[in-house]
Tab-separated table of C-alpha atoms in Angstrom:
chain	number	residue	atom	x	y	z
A	16	THR	CA	9.359	-17.610	2.856
A	17	TYR	CA	8.368	-16.444	-0.918
A	18	GLY	CA	5.537	-18.413	-2.103
A	19	ASP	CA	4.593	-20.069	1.068
A	20	PRO	CA	0.834	-21.552	1.068
A	21	ALA	CA	0.800	-22.062	4.589
A	22	SER	CA	-0.783	-18.605	4.971
A	23	ILE	CA	-3.668	-18.754	3.014
A	24	GLY	CA	-4.156	-21.757	4.639
A	25	PHE	CA	-4.597	-20.006	7.742
A	26	LEU	CA	-6.601	-17.081	6.533
A	27	LEU	CA	-9.241	-19.606	4.779
A	28	LEU	CA	-9.646	-20.717	8.625
A	29	ALA	CA	-9.729	-17.435	9.570
A	30	LEU	CA	-12.786	-16.866	7.171
A	31	LYS	CA	-13.899	-20.176	8.251
A	32	ALA	CA	-14.471	-19.334	11.996
A	33	GLN	CA	-15.907	-15.834	10.956
A	34	SER	CA	-18.728	-17.692	8.948
A	35	GLU	CA	-19.399	-20.280	12.003
A	36	ASN	CA	-19.543	-17.544	14.170
A	37	THR	CA	-21.513	-15.017	13.160
A	38	PRO	CA	-23.205	-17.035	10.187
A	39	SER	CA	-24.540	-14.818	7.382
A	40	ASP	CA	-25.514	-15.693	4.193
A	41	ALA	CA	-23.401	-12.168	2.739
A	42	PRO	CA	-20.617	-12.382	0.413
A	43	ILE	CA	-16.811	-12.439	0.893
A	44	LEU	CA	-14.912	-10.105	-1.226
A	45	TRP	CA	-11.569	-12.068	-2.775
A	46	ALA	CA	-9.456	-9.038	-3.850
A	47	THR	CA	-6.273	-8.790	-5.362
A	48	THR	CA	-4.200	-7.383	-8.267
A	49	ARG	CA	-3.521	-8.854	-11.417
A	50	HIS	CA	0.336	-9.207	-10.572
A	51	GLN	CA	-0.907	-11.261	-7.791
A	52	ILE	CA	-2.784	-13.297	-9.605
A	53	HIS	CA	-0.305	-13.927	-12.461
A	54	ASP	CA	2.565	-14.907	-9.555
A	55	GLY	CA	0.500	-16.747	-6.684
A	56	GLY	CA	-2.793	-18.210	-9.137
A	57	CYS	CA	-6.357	-17.760	-8.225
A	58	LEU	CA	-8.358	-19.092	-5.439
A	59	PHE	CA	-9.825	-23.451	-6.535
A	60	ALA	CA	-13.127	-23.837	-5.808
A	61	PRO	CA	-12.951	-27.347	-4.782
A	62	GLY	CA	-10.153	-26.239	-2.488
A	63	LEU	CA	-12.422	-23.866	-0.784
A	64	LEU	CA	-15.037	-26.364	-0.433
A	65	ALA	CA	-12.399	-28.635	1.591
A	66	PHE	CA	-12.666	-25.546	4.177
A	67	ASN	CA	-16.165	-25.905	4.288
A	68	LEU	CA	-16.306	-22.797	2.077
A	69	ASP	CA	-19.486	-22.156	-0.626
A	70	PRO	CA	-17.239	-20.440	-3.785
A	71	ASN	CA	-20.690	-19.553	-4.703
A	72	ARG	CA	-20.487	-16.641	-1.646
A	73	PHE	CA	-17.068	-15.536	-3.420
A	74	ILE	CA	-17.003	-12.028	-5.167
A	75	MET	CA	-13.758	-11.562	-6.540
A	76	VAL	CA	-12.333	-8.744	-7.854
A	77	THR	CA	-8.572	-8.059	-9.734
A	78	ALA	CA	-7.775	-4.468	-9.357
A	79	LYS	CA	-4.945	-2.818	-11.256
A	80	ASN	CA	-2.594	-2.194	-8.920
A	81	ASP	CA	-2.221	-1.662	-5.427
A	82	THR	CA	-3.517	1.798	-5.144
A	83	GLU	CA	-6.446	0.846	-7.212
A	84	LEU	CA	-7.133	-2.060	-4.359
A	85	LEU	CA	-6.598	0.331	-1.693
A	86	TRP	CA	-9.540	2.050	-3.051
A	87	VAL	CA	-11.451	-1.344	-3.226
A	88	LEU	CA	-10.993	-2.659	0.438
A	89	GLU	CA	-11.916	0.550	1.801
A	90	GLU	CA	-15.374	1.066	0.226
A	91	ALA	CA	-16.025	-2.458	0.804
A	92	THR	CA	-15.721	-2.283	4.624
A	93	ARG	CA	-17.668	0.701	4.611
A	94	ALA	CA	-20.249	-0.551	2.889
A	95	LYS	CA	-21.807	-2.777	5.354
A	96	SER	CA	-22.282	-5.698	2.191
A	97	PHE	CA	-19.701	-8.343	2.894
A	98	ALA	CA	-19.251	-10.692	5.781
A	99	ALA	CA	-16.038	-10.671	5.280
A	100	VAL	CA	-12.766	-8.698	2.806
A	101	VAL	CA	-9.972	-10.098	2.227
A	102	GLY	CA	-6.848	-8.211	0.615
A	103	HIS	CA	-3.900	-9.133	-1.062
A	104	ILE	CA	-1.608	-5.971	-1.127
A	105	GLN	CA	1.761	-5.219	-0.442
A	106	ASP	CA	3.238	-2.125	0.119
A	107	LEU	CA	0.832	0.598	3.167
A	108	SER	CA	2.348	3.383	4.868
A	109	PHE	CA	0.771	3.571	8.607
A	110	THR	CA	-2.142	6.445	7.555
A	111	GLN	CA	-3.157	3.880	4.893
A	112	THR	CA	-3.528	0.990	7.389
A	113	ARG	CA	-5.307	3.805	9.598
A	114	ARG	CA	-7.883	4.495	6.691
A	115	LEU	CA	-8.623	0.949	6.949
A	116	SER	CA	-8.789	0.884	10.718
A	117	LEU	CA	-11.369	3.390	10.577
A	118	ALA	CA	-13.580	1.697	7.283
A	119	THR	CA	-13.883	-1.576	9.547
A	120	GLN	CA	-15.033	0.234	12.457
A	121	GLN	CA	-17.578	2.064	10.300
A	122	GLY	CA	-18.548	-0.720	7.968
A	123	ALA	CA	-18.620	-3.474	10.926
A	124	THR	CA	-16.812	-5.752	8.736
A	125	PRO	CA	-13.768	-7.784	9.261
A	126	LEU	CA	-10.865	-6.967	7.034
A	127	PHE	CA	-7.944	-9.653	6.434
A	128	LEU	CA	-4.897	-8.690	4.667
A	129	HIS	CA	-2.720	-11.139	3.373
A	130	ARG	CA	1.095	-9.613	2.305
A	131	PRO	CA	4.163	-10.726	1.205
A	132	HIS	CA	6.148	-12.207	3.938
A	133	HIS	CA	9.242	-9.230	3.212
A	134	CYS	CA	6.116	-6.548	4.170
A	135	GLN	CA	7.838	-4.827	7.574
A	136	GLY	CA	6.615	-1.139	8.988
A	137	ALA	CA	3.605	-0.065	12.009
A	138	SER	CA	0.593	-1.047	11.100
A	139	ALA	CA	-2.443	-0.052	12.233
A	140	ALA	CA	-4.614	-3.642	12.291
A	141	PHE	CA	-5.897	-5.279	15.466
A	142	SER	CA	-3.484	-7.919	15.141
A	143	ARG	CA	-0.504	-9.447	13.126
A	144	TRP	CA	0.133	-12.897	12.221
A	145	GLN	CA	3.404	-14.518	10.756
A	146	ILE	CA	2.440	-17.928	9.707
A	147	GLU	CA	5.489	-20.770	8.564
A	148	SER	CA	4.779	-24.023	6.779
A	149	GLN	CA	5.711	-27.152	8.813
A	150	GLY	CA	5.955	-30.765	8.158
A	151	SER	CA	2.638	-32.759	8.514
A	152	ALA	CA	2.370	-34.951	11.533
A	153	LYS	CA	2.865	-38.734	11.401
A	154	ASN	CA	0.392	-40.886	9.764
A	155	PRO	CA	-0.997	-43.475	12.156
A	156	PHE	CA	-1.763	-46.009	9.986
A	157	ASP	CA	1.579	-45.444	6.977
A	158	GLU	CA	4.963	-43.949	8.325
A	159	ARG	CA	5.907	-43.050	4.934
A	160	ALA	CA	2.497	-41.191	4.098
A	161	PRO	CA	1.812	-37.395	4.961
A	162	GLY	CA	-0.338	-36.900	8.168
A	163	THR	CA	-2.854	-33.987	9.456
A	164	ARG	CA	-1.404	-30.651	8.461
A	165	GLN	CA	0.735	-28.348	10.896
A	166	LEU	CA	1.642	-24.894	10.516
A	167	ARG	CA	3.430	-22.514	12.383
A	168	ALA	CA	1.922	-18.843	13.795
A	169	HIS	CA	3.595	-16.454	15.082
A	170	LEU	CA	1.731	-13.818	17.036
A	171	LEU	CA	3.785	-10.595	16.186
A	172	ARG	CA	1.001	-7.877	17.435
A	173	CYS	CA	-2.194	-7.330	19.021
A	174	ARG	CA	-4.179	-4.879	20.641
A	175	THR	CA	-4.847	-6.704	23.640
A	176	GLY	CA	-0.844	-6.878	24.679
A	177	GLN	CA	-0.680	-10.537	24.105
A	178	THR	CA	1.667	-12.129	21.804
A	179	GLY	CA	3.264	-15.765	21.140
A	180	SER	CA	4.304	-18.440	18.828
A	181	TRP	CA	2.028	-21.916	18.243
A	182	SER	CA	2.621	-25.229	16.383
A	183	LEU	CA	-1.048	-25.743	15.002
A	184	GLU	CA	-2.405	-28.992	13.509
A	185	TYR	CA	-6.098	-29.030	11.530
A	186	GLU	CA	-7.683	-31.136	9.485
A	187	THR	CA	-9.780	-28.107	6.823
A	188	SER	CA	-12.997	-30.216	7.228
A	189	THR	CA	-12.556	-29.514	11.145
A	190	TYR	CA	-12.367	-26.611	13.759
A	191	PRO	CA	-10.732	-25.575	15.767
A	192	LEU	CA	-7.197	-25.940	15.205
A	193	LEU	CA	-5.332	-28.215	17.923
A	194	MET	CA	-2.183	-27.309	19.443
A	195	VAL	CA	0.527	-29.971	18.545
A	196	PRO	CA	2.000	-31.615	22.004
A	197	ALA	CA	5.635	-31.411	22.857
A	198	ALA	CA	5.269	-35.105	24.230
A	199	ALA	CA	6.518	-37.953	22.431
A	200	ASN	CA	2.849	-40.497	23.416
A	201	ARG	CA	0.375	-38.926	21.037
A	202	LYS	CA	-2.701	-39.979	22.483
A	203	PHE	CA	-2.453	-37.448	24.956
A	204	ALA	CA	-1.974	-34.831	22.038
A	205	PRO	CA	-5.069	-33.255	20.852
A	206	HIS	CA	-6.503	-30.171	22.728
A	207	VAL	CA	-8.188	-26.874	21.876
A	208	ALA	CA	-5.755	-23.625	21.532
A	209	SER	CA	-8.389	-22.180	23.336
A	210	ASN	CA	-5.970	-19.242	24.662
A	211	THR	CA	-5.106	-18.559	21.009
A	212	PRO	CA	-6.328	-14.459	20.601
A	213	ARG	CA	-9.472	-14.438	18.063
A	214	GLN	CA	-10.412	-12.003	15.704
A	215	PRO	CA	-13.140	-9.601	17.447
A	216	LYS	CA	-16.743	-9.381	15.779
A	217	GLY	CA	-17.706	-6.708	13.826
A	218	GLY	CA	-15.714	-3.245	13.288
A	219	HIS	CA	-12.887	-3.744	16.098
A	220	GLY	CA	-10.223	-3.304	13.453
A	221	PHE	CA	-8.746	-6.270	11.318
A	222	ALA	CA	-5.757	-8.675	11.195
A	223	SER	CA	-2.831	-8.530	8.470
């Protein structure tokens, strides 16, 4: 839905996983537009620390519009200077996503696109996710208090052919994500979502 913040949390978890799998001191480029900042605000440094992401690694870019932002994303992925590139962009044609896909391959730089819920159409992205928020898990110490965070992740498209939907539970200080069990007895709950497709290393594509 409009303004659902669960997708930002999922994106930060993806960046955290990327950082842990490919240790690097290279910066992370976070690019957005003036409209997006006015509408949804900026990243909050203490929030990044909660995900074990160093705010000092982030380079923030504010573009005037999506056209300028598209140029920033393409140049950044080709530069081979960033650990990852993130772009908040709305309308993209298939041709434009294809150009970005080629840029990620040439620059061997992971690219993540964060797009509003209403964006549709074909994409050349390696994978395409739709993220929804869910109510938190039960707090084992106080039933009136919220427990661990939960979200619903739908893998709509993946070049490997595997798609699906998962209810996921996470703490920002830990990784990986845990599958939410269907059984009522939660002591059998946590097991690693090891079958969840992961973003490939290097320049094999990008996620949207």
